[in-house]
Tab-separated table of N, CA and C in Angstrom:
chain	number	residue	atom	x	y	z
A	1266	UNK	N	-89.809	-54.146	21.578
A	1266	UNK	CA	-91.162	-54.225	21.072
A	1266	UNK	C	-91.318	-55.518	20.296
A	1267	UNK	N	-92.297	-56.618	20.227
A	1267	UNK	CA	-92.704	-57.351	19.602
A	1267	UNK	C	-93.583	-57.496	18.654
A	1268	UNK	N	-93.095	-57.825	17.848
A	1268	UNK	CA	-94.264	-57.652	16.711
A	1268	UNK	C	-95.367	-58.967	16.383
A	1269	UNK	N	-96.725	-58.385	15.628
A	1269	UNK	CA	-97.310	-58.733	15.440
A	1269	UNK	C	-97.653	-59.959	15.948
A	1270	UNK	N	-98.542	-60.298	16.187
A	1270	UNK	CA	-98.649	-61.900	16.011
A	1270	UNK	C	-98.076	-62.555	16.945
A	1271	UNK	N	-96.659	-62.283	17.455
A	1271	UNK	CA	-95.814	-63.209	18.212
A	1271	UNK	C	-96.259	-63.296	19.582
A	1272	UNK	N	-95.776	-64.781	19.865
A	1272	UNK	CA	-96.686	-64.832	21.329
A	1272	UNK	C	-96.130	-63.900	22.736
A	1273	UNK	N	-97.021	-63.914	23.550
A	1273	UNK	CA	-96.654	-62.607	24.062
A	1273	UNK	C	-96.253	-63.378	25.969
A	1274	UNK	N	-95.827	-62.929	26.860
A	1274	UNK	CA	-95.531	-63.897	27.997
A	1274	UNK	C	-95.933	-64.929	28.808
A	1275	UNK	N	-97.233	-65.290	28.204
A	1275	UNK	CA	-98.137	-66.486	28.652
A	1275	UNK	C	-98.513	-67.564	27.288
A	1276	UNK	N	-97.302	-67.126	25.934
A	1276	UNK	CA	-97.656	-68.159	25.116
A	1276	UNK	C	-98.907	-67.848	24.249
A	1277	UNK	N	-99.628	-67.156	24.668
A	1277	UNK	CA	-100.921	-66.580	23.972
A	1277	UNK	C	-100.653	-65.071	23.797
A	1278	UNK	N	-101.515	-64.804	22.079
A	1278	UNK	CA	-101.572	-63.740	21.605
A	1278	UNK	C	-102.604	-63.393	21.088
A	1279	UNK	N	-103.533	-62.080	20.337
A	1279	UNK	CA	-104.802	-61.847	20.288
A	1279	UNK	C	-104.147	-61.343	18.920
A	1280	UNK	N	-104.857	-60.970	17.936
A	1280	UNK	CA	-104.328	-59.918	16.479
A	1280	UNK	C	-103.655	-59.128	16.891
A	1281	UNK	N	-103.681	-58.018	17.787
A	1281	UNK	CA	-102.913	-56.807	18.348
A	1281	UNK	C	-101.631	-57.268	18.810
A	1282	UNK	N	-101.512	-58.611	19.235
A	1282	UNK	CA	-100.362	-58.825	19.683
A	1282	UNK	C	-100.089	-58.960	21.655
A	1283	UNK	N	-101.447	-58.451	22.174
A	1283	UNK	CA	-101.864	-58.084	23.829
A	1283	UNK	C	-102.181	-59.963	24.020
A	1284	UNK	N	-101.871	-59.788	25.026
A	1284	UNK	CA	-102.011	-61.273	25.770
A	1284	UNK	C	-103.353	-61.176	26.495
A	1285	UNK	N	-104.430	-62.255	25.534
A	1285	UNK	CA	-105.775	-62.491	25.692
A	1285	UNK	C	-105.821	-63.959	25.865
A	1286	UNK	N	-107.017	-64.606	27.187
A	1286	UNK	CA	-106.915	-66.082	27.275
A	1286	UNK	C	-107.929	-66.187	26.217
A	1287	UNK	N	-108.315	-67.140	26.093
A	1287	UNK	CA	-108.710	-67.742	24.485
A	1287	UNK	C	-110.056	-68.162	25.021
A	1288	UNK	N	-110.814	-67.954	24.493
A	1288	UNK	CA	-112.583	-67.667	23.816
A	1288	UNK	C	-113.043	-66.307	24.956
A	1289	UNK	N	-112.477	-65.325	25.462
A	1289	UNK	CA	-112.565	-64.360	26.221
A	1289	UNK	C	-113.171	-63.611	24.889
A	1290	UNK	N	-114.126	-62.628	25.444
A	1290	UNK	CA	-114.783	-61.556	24.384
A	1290	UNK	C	-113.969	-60.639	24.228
A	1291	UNK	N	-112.925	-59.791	25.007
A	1291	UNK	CA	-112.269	-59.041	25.949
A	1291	UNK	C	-113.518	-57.945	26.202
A	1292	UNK	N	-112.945	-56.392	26.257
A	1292	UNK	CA	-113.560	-55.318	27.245
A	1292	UNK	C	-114.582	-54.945	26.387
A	1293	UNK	N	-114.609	-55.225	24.933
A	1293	UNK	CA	-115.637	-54.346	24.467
A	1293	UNK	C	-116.504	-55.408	23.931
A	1294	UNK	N	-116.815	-56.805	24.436
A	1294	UNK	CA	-117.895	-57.447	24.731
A	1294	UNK	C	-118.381	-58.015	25.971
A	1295	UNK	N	-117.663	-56.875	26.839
A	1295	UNK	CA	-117.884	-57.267	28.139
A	1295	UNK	C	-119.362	-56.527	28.641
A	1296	UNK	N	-119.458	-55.078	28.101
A	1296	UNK	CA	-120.459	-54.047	28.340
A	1296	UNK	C	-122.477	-54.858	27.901
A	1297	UNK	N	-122.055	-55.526	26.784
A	1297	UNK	CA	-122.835	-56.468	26.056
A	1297	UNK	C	-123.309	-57.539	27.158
A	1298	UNK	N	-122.576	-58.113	27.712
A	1298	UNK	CA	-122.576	-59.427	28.507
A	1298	UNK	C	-123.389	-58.808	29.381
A	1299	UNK	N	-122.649	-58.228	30.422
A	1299	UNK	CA	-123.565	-57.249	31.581
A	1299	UNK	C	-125.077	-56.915	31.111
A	1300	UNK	N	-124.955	-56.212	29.819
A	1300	UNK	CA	-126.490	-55.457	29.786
A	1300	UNK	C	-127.396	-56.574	29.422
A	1301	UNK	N	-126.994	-57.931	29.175
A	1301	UNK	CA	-127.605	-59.164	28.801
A	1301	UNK	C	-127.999	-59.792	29.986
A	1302	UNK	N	-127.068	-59.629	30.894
A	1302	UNK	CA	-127.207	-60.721	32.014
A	1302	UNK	C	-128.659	-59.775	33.131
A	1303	UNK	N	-127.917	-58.538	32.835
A	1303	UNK	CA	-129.115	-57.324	33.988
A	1303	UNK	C	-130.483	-57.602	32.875
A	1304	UNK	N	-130.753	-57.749	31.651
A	1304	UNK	CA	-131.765	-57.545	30.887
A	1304	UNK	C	-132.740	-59.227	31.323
A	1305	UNK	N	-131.845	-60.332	31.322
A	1305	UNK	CA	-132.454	-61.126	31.810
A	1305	UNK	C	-132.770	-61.709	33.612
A	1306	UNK	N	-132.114	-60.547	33.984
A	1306	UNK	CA	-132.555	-60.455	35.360
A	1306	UNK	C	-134.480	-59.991	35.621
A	1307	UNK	N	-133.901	-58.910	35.276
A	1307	UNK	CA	-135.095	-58.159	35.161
A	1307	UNK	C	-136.302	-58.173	34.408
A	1308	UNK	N	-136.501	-59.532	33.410
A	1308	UNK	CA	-137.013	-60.409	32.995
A	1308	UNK	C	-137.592	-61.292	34.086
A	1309	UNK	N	-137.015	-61.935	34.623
A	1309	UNK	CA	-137.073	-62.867	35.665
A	1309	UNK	C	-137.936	-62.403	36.813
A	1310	UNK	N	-137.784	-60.934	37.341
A	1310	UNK	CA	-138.112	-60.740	38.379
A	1310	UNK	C	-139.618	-59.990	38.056
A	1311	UNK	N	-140.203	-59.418	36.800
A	1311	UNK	CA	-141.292	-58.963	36.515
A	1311	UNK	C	-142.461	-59.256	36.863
A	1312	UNK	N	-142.099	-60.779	36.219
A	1312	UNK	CA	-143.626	-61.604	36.767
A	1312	UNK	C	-143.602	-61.579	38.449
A	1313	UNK	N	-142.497	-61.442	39.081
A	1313	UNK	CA	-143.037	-61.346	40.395
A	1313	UNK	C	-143.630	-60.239	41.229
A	1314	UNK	N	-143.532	-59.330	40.302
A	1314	UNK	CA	-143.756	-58.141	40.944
A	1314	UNK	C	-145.144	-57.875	40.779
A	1315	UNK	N	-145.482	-58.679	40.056
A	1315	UNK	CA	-146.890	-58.173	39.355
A	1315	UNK	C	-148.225	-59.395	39.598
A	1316	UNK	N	-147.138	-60.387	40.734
A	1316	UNK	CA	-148.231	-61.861	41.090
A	1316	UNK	C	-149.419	-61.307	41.921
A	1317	UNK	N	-150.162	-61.954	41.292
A	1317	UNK	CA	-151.616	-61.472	41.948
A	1317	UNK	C	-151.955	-61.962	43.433
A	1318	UNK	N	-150.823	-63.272	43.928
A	1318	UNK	CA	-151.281	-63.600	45.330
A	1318	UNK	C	-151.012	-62.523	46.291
A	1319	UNK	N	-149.547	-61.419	45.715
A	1319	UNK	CA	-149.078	-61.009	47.052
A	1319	UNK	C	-149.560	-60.008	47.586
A	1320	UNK	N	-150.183	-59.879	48.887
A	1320	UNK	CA	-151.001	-59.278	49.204
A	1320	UNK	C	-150.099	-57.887	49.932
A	1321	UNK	N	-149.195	-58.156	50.245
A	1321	UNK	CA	-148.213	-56.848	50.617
A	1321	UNK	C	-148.208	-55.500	49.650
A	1322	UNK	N	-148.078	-56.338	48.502
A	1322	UNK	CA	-148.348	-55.326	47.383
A	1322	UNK	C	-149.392	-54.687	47.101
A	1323	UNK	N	-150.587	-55.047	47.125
A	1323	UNK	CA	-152.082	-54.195	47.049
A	1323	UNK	C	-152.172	-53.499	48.615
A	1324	UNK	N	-151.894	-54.287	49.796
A	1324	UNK	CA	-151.946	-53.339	50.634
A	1324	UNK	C	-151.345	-52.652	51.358
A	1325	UNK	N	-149.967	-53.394	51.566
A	1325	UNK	CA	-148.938	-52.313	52.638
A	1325	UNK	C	-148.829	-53.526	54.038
A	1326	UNK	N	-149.882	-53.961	54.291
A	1326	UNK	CA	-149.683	-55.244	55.255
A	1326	UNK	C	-149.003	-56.625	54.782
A	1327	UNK	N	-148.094	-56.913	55.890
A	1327	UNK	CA	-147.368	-58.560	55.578
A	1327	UNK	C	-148.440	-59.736	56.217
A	1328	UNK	N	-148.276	-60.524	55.858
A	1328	UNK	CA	-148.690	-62.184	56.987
A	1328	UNK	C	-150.104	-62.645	55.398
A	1329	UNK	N	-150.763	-62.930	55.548
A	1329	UNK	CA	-151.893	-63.780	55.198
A	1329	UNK	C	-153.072	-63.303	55.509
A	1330	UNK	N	-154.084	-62.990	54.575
A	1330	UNK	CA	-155.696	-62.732	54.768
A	1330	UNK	C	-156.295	-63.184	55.921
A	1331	UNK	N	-156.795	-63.107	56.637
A	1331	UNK	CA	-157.086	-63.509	57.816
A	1331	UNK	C	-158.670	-63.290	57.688
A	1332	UNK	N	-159.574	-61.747	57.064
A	1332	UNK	CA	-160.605	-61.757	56.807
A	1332	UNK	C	-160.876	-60.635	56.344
A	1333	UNK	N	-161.571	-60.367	55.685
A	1333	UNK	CA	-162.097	-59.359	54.415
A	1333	UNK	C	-163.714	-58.720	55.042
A	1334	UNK	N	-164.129	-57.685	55.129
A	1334	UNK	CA	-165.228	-57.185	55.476
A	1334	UNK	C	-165.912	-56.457	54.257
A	1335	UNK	N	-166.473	-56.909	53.307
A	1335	UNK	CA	-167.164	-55.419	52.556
A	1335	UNK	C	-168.130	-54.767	52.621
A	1336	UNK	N	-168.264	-53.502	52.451
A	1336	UNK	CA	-169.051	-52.325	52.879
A	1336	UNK	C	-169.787	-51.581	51.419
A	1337	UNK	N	-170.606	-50.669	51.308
A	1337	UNK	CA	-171.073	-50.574	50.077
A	1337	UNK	C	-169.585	-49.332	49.670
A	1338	UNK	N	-168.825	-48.491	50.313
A	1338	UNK	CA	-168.058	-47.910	49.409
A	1338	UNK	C	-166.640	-48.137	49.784
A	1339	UNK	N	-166.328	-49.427	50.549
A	1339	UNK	CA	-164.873	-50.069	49.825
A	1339	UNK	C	-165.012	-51.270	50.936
A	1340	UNK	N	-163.711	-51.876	51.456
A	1340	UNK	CA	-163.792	-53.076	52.149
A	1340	UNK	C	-162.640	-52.614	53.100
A	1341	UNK	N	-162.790	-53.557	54.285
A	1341	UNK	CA	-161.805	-53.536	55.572
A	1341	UNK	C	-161.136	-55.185	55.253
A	1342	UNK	N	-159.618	-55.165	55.128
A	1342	UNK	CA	-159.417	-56.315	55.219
A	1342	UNK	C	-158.183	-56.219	56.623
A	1343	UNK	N	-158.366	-57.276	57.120
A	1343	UNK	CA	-157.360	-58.115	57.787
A	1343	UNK	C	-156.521	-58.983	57.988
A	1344	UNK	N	-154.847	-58.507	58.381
A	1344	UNK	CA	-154.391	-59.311	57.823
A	1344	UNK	C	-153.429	-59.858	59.525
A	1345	UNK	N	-153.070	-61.439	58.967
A	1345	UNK	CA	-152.032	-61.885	60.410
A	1345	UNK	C	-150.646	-62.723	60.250
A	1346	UNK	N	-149.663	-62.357	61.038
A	1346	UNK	CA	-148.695	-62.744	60.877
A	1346	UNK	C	-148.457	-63.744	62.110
A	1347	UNK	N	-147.234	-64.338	62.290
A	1347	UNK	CA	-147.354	-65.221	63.537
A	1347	UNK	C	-147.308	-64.450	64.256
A	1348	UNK	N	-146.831	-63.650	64.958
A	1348	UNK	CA	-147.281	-62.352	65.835
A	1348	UNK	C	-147.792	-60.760	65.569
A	1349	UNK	N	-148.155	-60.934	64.551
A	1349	UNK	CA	-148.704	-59.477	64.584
A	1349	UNK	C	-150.105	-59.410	63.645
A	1350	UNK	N	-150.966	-58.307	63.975
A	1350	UNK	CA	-151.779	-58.301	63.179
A	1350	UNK	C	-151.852	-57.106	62.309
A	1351	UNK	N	-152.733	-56.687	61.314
A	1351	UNK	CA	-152.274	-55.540	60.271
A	1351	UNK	C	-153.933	-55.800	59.818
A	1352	UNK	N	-154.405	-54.039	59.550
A	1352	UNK	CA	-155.236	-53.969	58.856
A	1352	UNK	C	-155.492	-52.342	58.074
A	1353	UNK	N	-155.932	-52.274	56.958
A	1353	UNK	CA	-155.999	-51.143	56.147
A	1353	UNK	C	-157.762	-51.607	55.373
A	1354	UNK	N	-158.309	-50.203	55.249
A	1354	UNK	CA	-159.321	-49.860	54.494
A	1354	UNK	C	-159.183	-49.267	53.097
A	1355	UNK	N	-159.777	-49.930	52.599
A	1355	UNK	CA	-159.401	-49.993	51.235
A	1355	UNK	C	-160.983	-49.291	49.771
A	1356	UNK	N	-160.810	-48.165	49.579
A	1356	UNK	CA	-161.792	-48.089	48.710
A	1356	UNK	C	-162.068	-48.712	47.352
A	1357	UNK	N	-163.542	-48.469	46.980
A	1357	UNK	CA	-163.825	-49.578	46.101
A	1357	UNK	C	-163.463	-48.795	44.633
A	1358	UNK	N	-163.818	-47.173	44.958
A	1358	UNK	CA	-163.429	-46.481	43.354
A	1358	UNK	C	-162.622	-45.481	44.232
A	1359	UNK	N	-161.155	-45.900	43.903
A	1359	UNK	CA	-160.287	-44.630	44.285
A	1359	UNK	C	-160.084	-43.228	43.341
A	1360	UNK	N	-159.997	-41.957	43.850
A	1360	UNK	CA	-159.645	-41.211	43.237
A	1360	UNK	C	-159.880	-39.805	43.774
A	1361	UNK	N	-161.178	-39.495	43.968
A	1361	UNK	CA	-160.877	-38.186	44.941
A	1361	UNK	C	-160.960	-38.064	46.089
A	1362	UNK	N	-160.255	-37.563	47.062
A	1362	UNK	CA	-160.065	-37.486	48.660
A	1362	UNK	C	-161.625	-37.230	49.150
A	1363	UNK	N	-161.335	-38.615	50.239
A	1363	UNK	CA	-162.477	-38.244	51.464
A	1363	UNK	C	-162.208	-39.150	52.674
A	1364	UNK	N	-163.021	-38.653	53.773
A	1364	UNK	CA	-162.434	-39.487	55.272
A	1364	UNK	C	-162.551	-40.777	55.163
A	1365	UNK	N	-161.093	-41.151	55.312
A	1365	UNK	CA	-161.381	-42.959	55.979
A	1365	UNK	C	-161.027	-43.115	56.740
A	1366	UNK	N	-160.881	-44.228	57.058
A	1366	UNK	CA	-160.136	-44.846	58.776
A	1366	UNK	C	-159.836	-45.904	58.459
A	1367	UNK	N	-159.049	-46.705	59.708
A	1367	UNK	CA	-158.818	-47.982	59.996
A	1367	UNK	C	-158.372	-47.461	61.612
A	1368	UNK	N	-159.294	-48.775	62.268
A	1368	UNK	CA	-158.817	-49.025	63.780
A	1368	UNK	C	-158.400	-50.417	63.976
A	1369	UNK	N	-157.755	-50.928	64.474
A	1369	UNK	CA	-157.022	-51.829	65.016
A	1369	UNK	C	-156.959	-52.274	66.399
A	1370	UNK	N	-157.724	-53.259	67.510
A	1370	UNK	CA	-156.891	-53.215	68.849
A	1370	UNK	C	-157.109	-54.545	68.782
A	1371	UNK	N	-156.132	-55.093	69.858
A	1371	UNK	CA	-155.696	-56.483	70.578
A	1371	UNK	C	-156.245	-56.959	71.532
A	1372	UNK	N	-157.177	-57.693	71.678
A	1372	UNK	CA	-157.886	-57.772	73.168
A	1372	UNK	C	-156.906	-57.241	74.514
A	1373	UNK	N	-157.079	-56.531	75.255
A	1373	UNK	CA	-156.241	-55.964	76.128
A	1373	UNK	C	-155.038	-55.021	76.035
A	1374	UNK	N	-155.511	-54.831	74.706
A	1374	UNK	CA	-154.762	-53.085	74.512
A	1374	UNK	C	-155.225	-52.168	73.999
A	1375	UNK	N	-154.797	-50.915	73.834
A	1375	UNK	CA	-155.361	-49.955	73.233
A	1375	UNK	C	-155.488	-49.835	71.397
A	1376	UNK	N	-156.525	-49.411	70.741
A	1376	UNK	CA	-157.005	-49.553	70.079
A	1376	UNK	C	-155.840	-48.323	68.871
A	1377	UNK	N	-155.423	-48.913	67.779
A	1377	UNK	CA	-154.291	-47.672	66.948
A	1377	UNK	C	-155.365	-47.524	65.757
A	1378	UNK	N	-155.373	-46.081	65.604
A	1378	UNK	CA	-156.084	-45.521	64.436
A	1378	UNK	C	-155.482	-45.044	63.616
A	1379	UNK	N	-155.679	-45.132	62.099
A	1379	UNK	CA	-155.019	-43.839	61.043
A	1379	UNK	C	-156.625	-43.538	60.398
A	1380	UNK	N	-156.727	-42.397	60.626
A	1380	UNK	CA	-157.223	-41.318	60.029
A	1380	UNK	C	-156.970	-40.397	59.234
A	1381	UNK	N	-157.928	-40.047	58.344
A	1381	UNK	CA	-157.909	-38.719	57.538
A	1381	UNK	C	-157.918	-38.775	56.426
A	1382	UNK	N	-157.919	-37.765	55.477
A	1382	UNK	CA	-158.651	-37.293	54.008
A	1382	UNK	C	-157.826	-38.697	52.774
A	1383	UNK	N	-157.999	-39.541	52.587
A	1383	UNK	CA	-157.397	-40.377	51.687
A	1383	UNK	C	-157.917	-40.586	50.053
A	1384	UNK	N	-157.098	-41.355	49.086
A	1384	UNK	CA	-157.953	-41.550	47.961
A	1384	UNK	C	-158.123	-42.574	47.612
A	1385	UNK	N	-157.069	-43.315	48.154
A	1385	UNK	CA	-157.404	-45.248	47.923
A	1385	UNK	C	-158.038	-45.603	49.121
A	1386	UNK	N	-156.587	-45.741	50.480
A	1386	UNK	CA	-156.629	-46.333	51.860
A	1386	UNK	C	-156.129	-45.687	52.301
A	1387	UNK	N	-156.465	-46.260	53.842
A	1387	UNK	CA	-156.195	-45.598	54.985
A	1387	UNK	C	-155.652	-47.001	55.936
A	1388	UNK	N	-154.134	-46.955	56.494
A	1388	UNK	CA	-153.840	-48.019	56.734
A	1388	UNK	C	-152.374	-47.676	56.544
A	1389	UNK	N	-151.461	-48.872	56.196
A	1389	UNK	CA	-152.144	-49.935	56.812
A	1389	UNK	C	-151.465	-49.918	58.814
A	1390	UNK	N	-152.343	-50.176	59.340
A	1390	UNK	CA	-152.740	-50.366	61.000
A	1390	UNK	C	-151.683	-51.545	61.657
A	1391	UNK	N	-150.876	-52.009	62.813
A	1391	UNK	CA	-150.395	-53.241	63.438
A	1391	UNK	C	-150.646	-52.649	64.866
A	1392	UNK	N	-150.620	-54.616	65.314
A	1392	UNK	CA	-150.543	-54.338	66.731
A	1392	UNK	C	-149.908	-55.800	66.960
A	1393	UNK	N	-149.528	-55.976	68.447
A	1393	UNK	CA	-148.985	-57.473	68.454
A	1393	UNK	C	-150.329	-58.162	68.728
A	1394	UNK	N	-150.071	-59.241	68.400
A	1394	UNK	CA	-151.185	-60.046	68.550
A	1394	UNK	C	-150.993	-61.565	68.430
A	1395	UNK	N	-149.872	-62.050	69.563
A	1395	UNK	CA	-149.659	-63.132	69.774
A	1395	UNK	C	-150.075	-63.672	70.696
A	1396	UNK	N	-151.241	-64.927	70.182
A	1396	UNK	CA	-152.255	-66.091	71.048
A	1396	UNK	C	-153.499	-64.262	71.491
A	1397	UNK	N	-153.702	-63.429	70.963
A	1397	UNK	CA	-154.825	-62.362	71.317
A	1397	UNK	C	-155.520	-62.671	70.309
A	1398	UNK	N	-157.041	-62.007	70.595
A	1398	UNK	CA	-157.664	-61.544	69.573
A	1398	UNK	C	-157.876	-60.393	68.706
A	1399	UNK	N	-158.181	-60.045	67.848
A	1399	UNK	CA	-158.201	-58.908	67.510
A	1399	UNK	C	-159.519	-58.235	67.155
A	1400	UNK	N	-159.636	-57.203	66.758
A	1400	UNK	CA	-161.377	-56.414	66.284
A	1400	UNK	C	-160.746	-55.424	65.614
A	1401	UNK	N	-161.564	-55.053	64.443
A	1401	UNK	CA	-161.112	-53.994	63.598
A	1401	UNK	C	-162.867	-53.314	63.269
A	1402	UNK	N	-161.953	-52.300	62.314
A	1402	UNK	CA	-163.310	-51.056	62.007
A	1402	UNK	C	-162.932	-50.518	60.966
A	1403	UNK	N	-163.404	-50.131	60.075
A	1403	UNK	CA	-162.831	-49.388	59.013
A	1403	UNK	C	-164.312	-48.699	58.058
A	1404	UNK	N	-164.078	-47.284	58.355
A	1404	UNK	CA	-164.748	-46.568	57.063
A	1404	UNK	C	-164.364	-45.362	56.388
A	1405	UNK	N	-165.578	-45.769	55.238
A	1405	UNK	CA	-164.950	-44.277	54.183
A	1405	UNK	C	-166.584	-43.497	54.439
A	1406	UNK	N	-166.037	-42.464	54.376
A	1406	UNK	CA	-167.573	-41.429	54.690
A	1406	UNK	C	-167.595	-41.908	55.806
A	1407	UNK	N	-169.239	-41.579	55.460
A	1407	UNK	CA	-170.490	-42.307	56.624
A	1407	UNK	C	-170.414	-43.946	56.857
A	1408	UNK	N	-170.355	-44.512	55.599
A	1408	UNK	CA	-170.551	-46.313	55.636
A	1408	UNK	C	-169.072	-46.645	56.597
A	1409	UNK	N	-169.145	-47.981	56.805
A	1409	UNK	CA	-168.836	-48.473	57.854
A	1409	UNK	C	-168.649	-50.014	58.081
A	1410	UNK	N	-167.660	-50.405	58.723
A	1410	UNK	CA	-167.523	-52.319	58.842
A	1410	UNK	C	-167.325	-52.844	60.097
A	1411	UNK	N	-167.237	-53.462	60.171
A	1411	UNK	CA	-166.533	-53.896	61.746
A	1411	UNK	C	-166.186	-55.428	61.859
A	1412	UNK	N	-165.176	-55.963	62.378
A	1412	UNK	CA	-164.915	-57.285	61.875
A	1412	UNK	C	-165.649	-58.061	63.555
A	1413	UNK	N	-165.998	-57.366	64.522
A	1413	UNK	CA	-166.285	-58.082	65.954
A	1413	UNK	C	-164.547	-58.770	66.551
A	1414	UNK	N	-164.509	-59.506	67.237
A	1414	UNK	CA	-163.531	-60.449	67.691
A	1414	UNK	C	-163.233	-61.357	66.883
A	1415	UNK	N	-162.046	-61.290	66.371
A	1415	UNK	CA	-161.396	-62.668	65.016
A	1415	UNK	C	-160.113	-62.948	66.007
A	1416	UNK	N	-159.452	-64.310	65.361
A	1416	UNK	CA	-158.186	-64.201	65.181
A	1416	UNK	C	-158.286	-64.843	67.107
A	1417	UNK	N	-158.896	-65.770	67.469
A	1417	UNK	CA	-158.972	-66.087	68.807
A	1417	UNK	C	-158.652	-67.690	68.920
């Protein structure tokens, strides 16, 4: 057994006498470090979660605005990627269930619907839509949008 102080098989010793490399915190400022390093992670990543450009986040569709329709009780937007297109209906005061829609088709294909009782949207809709055009529709209730032929 060695006592105190004395250096231990690498020439280095800590108070206890355990062989520690030198400016190391050891284990019980290691727990500290971690919850510092995750605390400023998650710092970092906040503001992104909460950027007002990204539109994935308000709607559920990827690619870029392509075109916005509004209606008196919410809006149809559309959205496009390099091949695909995406669209969801979106109400203007969400909160209690009633019929919406979104339709979706590709010039020369069949037309994809989601339907039924929603409280925000109804969506979000894809189809391919590479070098096509597209046409959309979207309502809540009775009111109603329609975008005609875009995206040509």
């Amino acid at each position: 057994m060695r006592p105190t102080g004395s250096p231990g098989p690498a020439g280095r010793s800590g108070p206890t006498g355990s062989p520690r490399a030198a400016g190391s915190t050891g284990p019980a400022g290691r727990p500290l470090l971690v919850r510092l390093l995750v605390l400023l992670l998650l710092a970092g990543l906040v503001p992104l979660l909460g950027a007002p450009g990204v539109a994935r986040a308000a709607s559920g569709c990827s690619g870029r605005p392509a075109k916005t329709v509004e209606f008196s009780t919410g809006e149809l937007r559309v959205y496009k990627s390099r091949a695909q297109a995406c669209a969801v209906t979106v109400a203007k005061k969400p909160g209690k269930r009633r019929t919406m829609s979104v339709t979706l088709q590709a010039r020369g294909g069949r037309a994809v619907t989601d339907k039924g009782s929603y409280t925000k949207m109804a969506g979000p809709v894809t189809v391919n839509a590479l070098n096509r055009c597209v046409r959309a529709t979207g309502a809540i209730g009775r009111k109603s949008a329609s975008t005609g032929w875009i995206l040509c």
